[in-house]
Amino acid sequence: MTRQDVPPPSHPSRLELALQAAGLGEFEWDVARDLLIISPRMAAIAGLPAGKRAAERGAALDRFVHPDDLERVRSSRAANLASGDTFEVEYRHIRPDDQRTVHMRIAGIMARDAKGRPTGLTGIVEDITARQVEDDGRQALMAELDHRVKNVLAAVQTLAVQTAKQTTSLDAFLANFGGRLKAMASANELLTAARWRGAAIDHLAAAELGAIAPGQTRWDGPELFLTPRAANALALALHELSANAVRHGALSVESGRVDLRWTQLPDGGFELIWSESGGPRTSTPTRRGFGATLLGQVTGRELNGETSVEYRPSGLRATLTAGAAALAPRPDDLPEAPAPRPVEATPVANRALSLKGARILIVEDAVLLALELETGLSEAGAEVIGPAYELEEAMALLDRPIDAAVLDANLNGRSVMPVAEALAARHVPFVFATGYGEAGGAPGGFDAPVIRKPYDVTQVADAVAELLAAR
């Protein structure tokens, strides 16, 4: 055999390469001969033998279709045979070789004769199981998010109503409700950092006690990790104890101390003891407020345990016990405890805040928050520019005289950084008012104050006033 007689090597066609790259299998249905031709690629996807088999008027694969999808597949095929030129259907396919259920997509083009009668179908098969699992996971995630948001809103509503019932002035309501809301927000940040698997007790203690009365608080205990439900309950409990200590207890004087200790119990739960010393002499209160109700009933119930509070002359002592159901395995990839937040001043209504004549730009995509900021800053004497709800609106306002700005970090999914960069280039100071958690300082690395949501407008006004005073 001469060199010229050697047949050239066989190479896959461009179509075959494209099908292989896309992970697709192909088939043909000869309607006239009632014949189904399955390619090796389709055979690998569907778990069927490759080659020719009786088409059974299109029903050859029906026995492998999930029973819940069979009627829909038959209806789609009948409609296509009657008048369609293209065919596409997604269904669950039970592979005959290993009985695995895979999600399949079949698409094809119907050929017809001069009288419009179907003569054949050429199509492709795709395994879309991964995509379907991802879609199902996304739907489950959205349902879970919807559930959690509704739970949070219901909890906030309850806190607002119960706090209002137990307070006699607007100032007291704002202080108490705002503090409880911030405790929930801190717990939420920790839960988010741990991907909602829970939160560590030491992280909760650091978030609540780390920034109040430096040198007067300490906490210690084994590395215990709480479920999300228990973490929220303990965050509120620690906030109530801290707020009471600052107002009336050990942290109301410089000589006072708070010691927080927790130990794991033999039954798998834990015991946490809050001890105050060095403060004013304490006695059992004559009136039971909502904070005491939170400690005595809600916390104990949510922790699957109980709470006891002793008003000793030397200082308040609270003991929280929790059942084993309150604890979860501590993840190996748990982030480090967040740095303590700076102490935020308790809002005081109608105090002498002055931003008189200051031109303040507001950039905030939440309408209610923007309106609240506009009202609060205007009452403090500022001339409000905006509010701008979109990035383009904010950029269009930058040619106006501006003394300072309040920026939300995210505007309907878009970063506010172009606005921040433009302001920084003009040496206009700004404050970030954002719902994003602690992440190493201000967004974008700017040297700017950050006020975390939820906030009181007074905090924003204070921060802006300090920026202007420092110029």
Coordinates of C-alpha atoms in Angstrom, one line a residue:
M1 CA 0.0 0.0 0.0
T2 CA 1.4 3.3 -1.0
R3 CA 1.3 6.4 1.1
Q4 CA -1.4 7.8 -1.1
D5 CA -3.5 4.6 -0.4
V6 CA -3.5 5.3 3.5
P7 CA -6.9 6.7 4.5
P8 CA -6.7 10.0 6.3
P9 CA -7.2 9.9 10.1
S10 CA -10.8 10.3 11.3
H11 CA -11.5 13.7 13.0
P12 CA -14.7 14.7 14.8
S13 CA -16.9 17.1 12.8
R14 CA -17.3 20.6 14.1
L15 CA -20.9 19.8 15.0
E16 CA -19.7 16.8 17.1
L17 CA -17.1 18.9 18.8
A18 CA -19.7 21.6 19.6
L19 CA -22.1 19.0 21.0
Q20 CA -19.4 17.5 23.1
A21 CA -18.3 20.8 24.5
A22 CA -21.9 21.8 25.4
G23 CA -22.5 18.4 27.1
L24 CA -25.4 17.7 24.7
G25 CA -26.6 14.4 23.1
E26 CA -28.5 14.1 19.8
F27 CA -31.2 11.9 18.5
E28 CA -33.5 11.5 15.4
W29 CA -37.1 10.4 15.2
D30 CA -38.1 9.0 11.8
V31 CA -41.9 9.4 12.0
A32 CA -42.6 7.7 8.7
R33 CA -40.6 4.5 9.8
D34 CA -41.5 5.0 13.4
L35 CA -37.8 4.7 14.3
L36 CA -35.8 6.4 17.1
I37 CA -32.1 6.8 16.6
I38 CA -30.1 7.4 19.9
S39 CA -26.6 8.7 19.7
P40 CA -23.8 7.5 22.1
R41 CA -23.8 11.0 23.7
M42 CA -27.6 10.9 24.4
A43 CA -27.2 7.3 25.6
A44 CA -24.6 8.4 28.2
I45 CA -27.0 11.2 29.4
A46 CA -30.2 9.1 29.5
G47 CA -28.7 5.8 30.6
L48 CA -30.1 4.1 27.4
P49 CA -28.5 1.8 24.8
A50 CA -27.3 3.7 21.8
G51 CA -28.6 2.8 18.4
K52 CA -32.0 2.3 16.8
R53 CA -35.2 1.3 18.5
A54 CA -38.9 1.5 17.8
A55 CA -40.2 5.0 18.4
E56 CA -43.7 3.8 19.4
R57 CA -45.1 6.9 17.8
G58 CA -42.9 9.0 20.1
A59 CA -43.8 7.1 23.3
A60 CA -40.6 5.0 23.4
L61 CA -39.2 7.0 26.3
D62 CA -42.4 7.5 28.2
R63 CA -41.7 4.6 30.5
F64 CA -38.6 6.4 31.8
V65 CA -40.4 9.7 32.4
H66 CA -41.2 10.5 36.1
P67 CA -44.9 9.7 36.6
D68 CA -45.7 13.3 37.8
D69 CA -44.3 14.7 34.6
L70 CA -45.7 12.1 32.1
E71 CA -49.0 13.8 31.3
R72 CA -47.2 17.1 30.6
V73 CA -44.7 15.5 28.3
R74 CA -47.4 13.7 26.3
S75 CA -49.5 16.9 25.9
S76 CA -46.4 18.8 24.7
R77 CA -45.6 16.0 22.2
A78 CA -49.2 15.8 20.9
A79 CA -49.3 19.6 20.3
N80 CA -46.0 19.5 18.5
L81 CA -47.1 16.7 16.2
A82 CA -50.3 18.5 15.4
S83 CA -48.9 21.9 14.4
G84 CA -45.5 22.8 15.9
D85 CA -42.3 23.3 14.1
T86 CA -40.1 23.3 17.2
F87 CA -40.3 21.1 20.3
E88 CA -39.0 21.7 23.8
V89 CA -39.8 20.1 27.1
E90 CA -38.2 19.7 30.5
Y91 CA -38.9 16.7 32.7
R92 CA -37.5 14.3 35.2
H93 CA -36.0 11.2 33.6
I94 CA -35.4 7.9 35.4
R95 CA -32.3 6.3 34.0
P96 CA -32.9 2.6 33.4
D97 CA -29.3 1.6 33.9
D98 CA -28.8 2.9 37.5
Q99 CA -32.3 4.2 38.4
R100 CA -31.0 7.7 39.0
T101 CA -33.5 10.5 38.4
V102 CA -32.0 13.3 36.3
H103 CA -33.6 16.5 35.0
M104 CA -33.6 16.5 31.2
R105 CA -34.3 19.1 28.5
I106 CA -35.2 17.9 25.0
A107 CA -35.4 20.3 22.2
G108 CA -35.8 19.7 18.5
I109 CA -37.0 20.8 15.0
M110 CA -40.0 19.0 13.4
A111 CA -39.7 18.3 9.6
R112 CA -43.0 18.2 7.6
D113 CA -44.0 17.2 4.1
A114 CA -45.8 19.3 1.6
K115 CA -49.2 18.5 3.3
G116 CA -47.9 19.5 6.7
R117 CA -47.6 16.0 8.0
P118 CA -44.7 15.3 10.4
T119 CA -41.9 13.3 8.8
G120 CA -39.2 13.5 11.4
L121 CA -37.7 15.2 14.4
T122 CA -34.1 16.1 14.9
G123 CA -33.2 17.1 18.4
I124 CA -30.8 17.4 21.3
V125 CA -30.9 16.2 24.9
E126 CA -29.3 18.1 27.8
D127 CA -28.8 17.0 31.4
I128 CA -30.0 20.1 33.4
T129 CA -29.9 18.5 36.8
A130 CA -27.2 20.8 38.2
R131 CA -29.2 23.9 37.0
Q132 CA -32.4 22.5 38.5
V133 CA -30.7 21.8 41.8
E134 CA -29.4 25.4 41.8
D135 CA -32.8 26.8 41.0
D136 CA -34.5 24.7 43.7
G137 CA -31.8 25.8 46.2
R138 CA -32.4 29.4 45.2
Q139 CA -36.2 29.0 45.7
A140 CA -35.6 27.4 49.0
L141 CA -33.2 30.2 50.0
M142 CA -35.8 32.9 49.0
A143 CA -38.5 31.1 51.0
E144 CA -36.2 30.9 54.0
L145 CA -35.3 34.6 53.6
D146 CA -39.0 35.5 53.4
H147 CA -39.6 33.5 56.5
R148 CA -36.8 35.1 58.4
V149 CA -37.7 38.6 57.3
K150 CA -41.3 38.1 58.5
N151 CA -40.1 36.8 61.8
V152 CA -37.8 39.8 62.3
L153 CA -40.6 42.2 61.4
A154 CA -42.9 40.5 63.8
A155 CA -40.3 40.6 66.5
V156 CA -39.7 44.3 65.9
Q157 CA -43.4 45.0 66.0
T158 CA -43.7 43.2 69.3
L159 CA -40.7 45.0 70.8
A160 CA -42.2 48.3 69.7
V161 CA -45.6 47.6 71.2
Q162 CA -44.4 46.1 74.4
T163 CA -41.8 48.9 74.9
A164 CA -44.4 51.5 74.3
K165 CA -46.7 50.0 76.9
Q166 CA -44.0 50.1 79.5
T167 CA -42.7 53.7 78.9
T168 CA -44.3 57.0 79.8
S169 CA -42.4 59.4 77.6
L170 CA -41.2 59.5 74.0
D171 CA -37.6 60.0 75.1
A172 CA -37.7 56.8 77.1
F173 CA -39.4 54.9 74.3
L174 CA -36.8 55.9 71.7
A175 CA -33.9 55.0 74.0
N176 CA -35.3 51.6 75.1
F177 CA -36.6 50.6 71.7
G178 CA -33.6 51.8 69.8
G179 CA -31.3 49.9 72.1
R180 CA -33.2 46.7 71.7
L181 CA -33.2 47.1 68.0
K182 CA -29.5 47.6 67.9
A183 CA -29.0 44.4 70.0
M184 CA -31.1 42.5 67.4
A185 CA -28.9 44.1 64.6
S186 CA -25.7 43.0 66.3
A187 CA -26.9 39.5 66.7
N188 CA -27.9 39.5 63.0
E189 CA -24.4 40.6 62.0
L190 CA -22.9 37.7 63.9
L191 CA -25.4 35.3 62.4
T192 CA -24.7 36.6 58.9
A193 CA -20.9 36.3 59.4
A194 CA -21.5 32.6 60.4
R195 CA -23.8 32.1 57.4
W196 CA -26.8 31.8 59.8
R197 CA -25.5 28.6 61.5
G198 CA -25.5 30.4 64.8
A199 CA -23.3 32.6 67.0
A200 CA -20.7 32.1 69.7
I201 CA -21.4 33.2 73.2
D202 CA -18.0 35.0 73.4
H203 CA -18.9 36.9 70.2
L204 CA -22.2 38.0 71.6
A205 CA -20.6 39.1 74.9
A206 CA -18.0 41.1 73.0
A207 CA -20.6 42.8 70.8
E208 CA -22.7 43.9 73.8
L209 CA -20.1 44.5 76.5
G210 CA -16.9 45.2 74.5
A211 CA -17.5 48.9 74.0
I212 CA -19.3 50.0 77.2
A213 CA -17.5 51.0 80.3
P214 CA -14.0 50.0 79.2
G215 CA -12.1 48.2 82.0
Q216 CA -15.3 47.6 84.0
T217 CA -16.6 44.5 82.2
R218 CA -15.1 41.1 81.6
W219 CA -16.4 37.8 80.3
D220 CA -15.1 34.3 80.2
G221 CA -16.2 30.7 79.4
P222 CA -15.8 27.8 77.1
E223 CA -16.2 28.0 73.3
L224 CA -20.0 27.4 73.0
F225 CA -21.9 28.0 69.8
L226 CA -25.6 28.9 69.9
T227 CA -28.4 28.2 67.4
P228 CA -29.7 31.3 65.6
R229 CA -32.8 31.3 67.8
A230 CA -30.8 31.1 71.0
A231 CA -28.3 33.7 69.8
N232 CA -31.1 36.3 69.2
A233 CA -32.5 35.6 72.7
L234 CA -29.2 35.9 74.5
A235 CA -28.3 39.1 72.6
L236 CA -31.5 40.7 73.9
A237 CA -30.9 39.4 77.4
L238 CA -27.4 40.8 77.5
H239 CA -28.6 44.1 76.2
E240 CA -31.3 44.3 78.9
L241 CA -28.8 43.5 81.6
S242 CA -26.2 46.0 80.2
A243 CA -28.8 48.8 79.8
N244 CA -30.0 48.3 83.4
A245 CA -26.4 48.2 84.6
V246 CA -25.6 51.5 82.8
R247 CA -28.8 53.2 84.1
H248 CA -29.1 51.9 87.6
G249 CA -26.5 49.3 88.4
A250 CA -22.8 48.7 88.5
L251 CA -21.9 50.5 85.3
S252 CA -23.6 53.7 86.4
V253 CA -20.5 54.5 88.5
E254 CA -16.8 54.2 87.8
S255 CA -16.1 51.8 90.7
G256 CA -18.7 49.3 89.4
R257 CA -17.8 46.0 87.7
V258 CA -19.7 43.4 85.7
D259 CA -18.5 39.8 85.5
L260 CA -20.0 37.5 83.0
R261 CA -19.2 33.7 83.2
W262 CA -20.7 30.7 81.5
T263 CA -20.1 27.0 81.9
Q264 CA -21.4 23.9 80.1
L265 CA -23.7 21.7 82.0
P266 CA -23.5 17.9 82.1
D267 CA -26.9 17.6 80.2
G268 CA -25.4 19.4 77.3
G269 CA -26.8 22.8 78.0
F270 CA -25.0 25.8 79.6
E271 CA -25.3 28.2 82.6
L272 CA -24.5 31.9 82.3
I273 CA -24.1 34.1 85.4
W274 CA -24.1 37.9 85.2
S275 CA -22.7 39.4 88.4
E276 CA -22.5 43.1 89.3
S277 CA -20.4 44.6 92.1
G278 CA -19.1 47.9 93.3
G279 CA -22.2 49.8 92.2
P280 CA -25.1 51.4 94.1
R281 CA -27.0 49.3 96.5
T282 CA -29.7 47.4 94.8
S283 CA -33.2 46.3 95.9
T284 CA -36.1 44.4 94.3
P285 CA -38.0 46.9 92.0
T286 CA -41.7 47.6 92.8
R287 CA -42.6 47.6 89.1
R288 CA -41.9 44.9 86.6
G289 CA -40.9 46.4 83.2
F290 CA -40.7 44.8 79.8
G291 CA -37.0 44.2 80.2
A292 CA -37.7 42.0 83.2
T293 CA -40.3 40.2 81.2
L294 CA -37.8 39.6 78.4
L295 CA -35.4 38.1 80.9
G296 CA -37.9 36.1 82.9
Q297 CA -40.0 34.6 80.2
V298 CA -38.9 35.1 76.6
T299 CA -35.2 34.4 77.2
G300 CA -35.8 31.3 79.3
R301 CA -38.3 29.9 76.9
E302 CA -36.2 30.6 73.8
L303 CA -33.2 29.1 75.4
N304 CA -35.2 26.1 76.5
G305 CA -34.3 26.8 80.1
E306 CA -35.0 29.4 82.8
T307 CA -33.8 32.7 84.1
S308 CA -33.5 34.0 87.7
V309 CA -32.6 37.5 88.8
E310 CA -31.5 38.3 92.4
Y311 CA -31.3 41.9 93.6
R312 CA -28.6 41.5 96.2
P313 CA -27.4 44.6 98.2
S314 CA -24.0 44.1 96.6
G315 CA -25.3 44.1 93.1
L316 CA -27.6 42.4 90.7
R317 CA -27.0 38.7 89.9
A318 CA -28.8 37.0 86.9
T319 CA -28.5 33.3 86.1
L320 CA -29.6 32.0 82.7
T321 CA -29.7 28.3 82.1
A322 CA -30.2 26.8 78.7
G323 CA -31.0 23.3 77.5
A324 CA -28.9 21.3 75.0
A325 CA -31.2 22.3 72.2
A326 CA -29.8 25.9 72.4
L327 CA -26.3 24.7 71.4
A328 CA -25.0 23.8 67.9
P329 CA -21.7 22.4 66.7
R330 CA -19.1 25.3 66.5
P331 CA -18.0 25.6 62.9
D332 CA -14.3 25.4 62.1
D333 CA -14.4 28.4 59.8
L334 CA -16.1 30.7 62.4
P335 CA -14.8 34.3 61.9
E336 CA -13.0 36.1 64.7
A337 CA -15.0 38.1 67.1
P338 CA -15.8 41.5 65.7
A339 CA -14.1 44.6 67.1
P340 CA -16.3 46.3 69.7
R341 CA -18.3 49.2 68.3
P342 CA -17.8 52.7 69.6
V343 CA -20.3 53.7 72.3
E344 CA -23.1 55.6 70.7
A345 CA -24.7 58.3 72.6
T346 CA -28.3 57.7 73.7
P347 CA -30.6 59.9 71.5
V348 CA -32.1 62.8 73.4
A349 CA -35.0 64.5 71.7
N350 CA -35.0 68.3 71.1
R351 CA -31.5 68.8 72.3
A352 CA -29.5 71.8 71.1
L353 CA -28.1 70.4 67.9
S354 CA -27.2 72.9 65.3
L355 CA -26.5 72.4 61.6
K356 CA -27.8 75.9 60.8
G357 CA -27.0 76.8 57.3
A358 CA -25.1 73.7 56.5
R359 CA -25.8 72.2 53.0
I360 CA -26.1 68.5 53.5
L361 CA -26.5 66.0 50.6
I362 CA -28.5 62.9 51.4
V363 CA -28.0 59.8 49.3
E364 CA -30.2 56.9 50.5
D365 CA -32.3 54.4 48.4
A366 CA -34.8 53.6 51.2
V367 CA -37.5 56.2 50.9
L368 CA -38.6 56.1 54.5
L369 CA -35.1 56.4 55.8
A370 CA -34.4 59.3 53.4
L371 CA -37.5 61.1 54.5
E372 CA -36.6 60.6 58.2
L373 CA -33.0 61.9 57.6
E374 CA -34.4 64.9 55.7
T375 CA -36.8 65.8 58.5
G376 CA -34.2 65.3 61.2
L377 CA -31.4 67.3 59.5
S378 CA -33.8 70.1 58.5
E379 CA -35.0 70.4 62.1
A380 CA -31.3 70.7 63.2
G381 CA -31.1 73.7 60.8
A382 CA -29.5 72.1 57.7
E383 CA -30.4 72.8 54.1
V384 CA -31.0 69.4 52.7
I385 CA -29.8 68.7 49.1
G386 CA -31.8 65.8 47.7
P387 CA -32.5 63.2 48.9
A388 CA -31.0 61.2 46.0
Y389 CA -32.3 57.7 45.7
E390 CA -30.3 56.5 42.7
L391 CA -26.6 56.8 41.8
E392 CA -27.4 59.0 38.7
E393 CA -29.5 61.4 40.9
A394 CA -26.7 61.8 43.3
M395 CA -24.1 62.4 40.7
A396 CA -26.3 65.1 39.1
L397 CA -26.4 66.9 42.4
L398 CA -22.7 67.1 42.9
D399 CA -22.4 70.4 41.0
R400 CA -24.3 72.2 43.7
P401 CA -22.6 73.7 46.8
I402 CA -22.3 71.0 49.4
D403 CA -20.8 71.2 52.9
A404 CA -21.2 67.5 53.9
A405 CA -23.0 64.4 52.9
V406 CA -24.7 61.3 54.3
L407 CA -24.2 58.3 52.0
D408 CA -25.8 54.9 52.0
A409 CA -23.2 52.4 50.8
N410 CA -25.5 50.6 48.4
L411 CA -28.0 52.1 46.1
N412 CA -30.4 49.5 44.7
G413 CA -27.5 47.1 44.2
R414 CA -25.0 49.8 42.9
S415 CA -22.1 51.1 44.9
V416 CA -22.1 54.7 46.1
M417 CA -18.3 54.8 45.6
P418 CA -18.4 57.1 42.6
V419 CA -20.2 59.7 44.7
A420 CA -17.8 59.2 47.6
E421 CA -14.8 59.6 45.3
A422 CA -16.2 62.8 43.8
L423 CA -16.8 64.3 47.2
A424 CA -13.4 63.3 48.5
A425 CA -11.8 65.0 45.4
R426 CA -13.6 68.2 46.4
H427 CA -12.6 67.8 50.1
V428 CA -16.3 67.5 51.1
P429 CA -16.6 65.4 54.3
F430 CA -19.2 62.6 54.4
V431 CA -20.7 60.0 56.7
F432 CA -21.6 56.5 55.7
A433 CA -25.0 55.4 57.0
T434 CA -25.2 51.7 56.0
G435 CA -26.7 48.4 56.9
Y436 CA -23.6 46.5 56.0
G437 CA -21.8 44.8 58.9
E438 CA -18.3 45.5 60.3
A439 CA -15.8 44.8 57.6
G440 CA -12.6 46.6 58.5
G441 CA -13.7 50.2 58.6
A442 CA -15.5 52.5 56.2
P443 CA -16.6 51.2 52.7
G444 CA -14.0 51.8 50.0
G445 CA -11.3 52.4 52.6
F446 CA -12.3 56.0 53.1
D447 CA -11.5 57.8 56.3
A448 CA -15.1 58.5 57.1
P449 CA -17.4 57.9 60.1
V450 CA -19.7 54.9 59.7
I451 CA -23.1 54.7 61.4
R452 CA -24.7 51.3 61.2
K453 CA -28.4 50.8 60.6
P454 CA -30.7 50.8 62.5
Y455 CA -29.8 54.3 63.7
D456 CA -31.4 57.4 65.2
V457 CA -31.2 60.5 63.1
T458 CA -29.6 62.3 66.1
Q459 CA -26.6 60.1 65.6
V460 CA -26.2 61.1 62.0
A461 CA -26.7 64.8 62.8
D462 CA -24.0 64.5 65.6
A463 CA -21.6 62.9 63.2
V464 CA -22.1 65.5 60.5
A465 CA -21.8 68.3 63.0
E466 CA -18.5 66.9 64.2
L467 CA -17.2 66.7 60.7
L468 CA -18.1 70.3 60.0
A469 CA -16.6 71.4 63.3
A470 CA -13.3 69.7 62.4
R471 CA -12.9 71.5 59.0

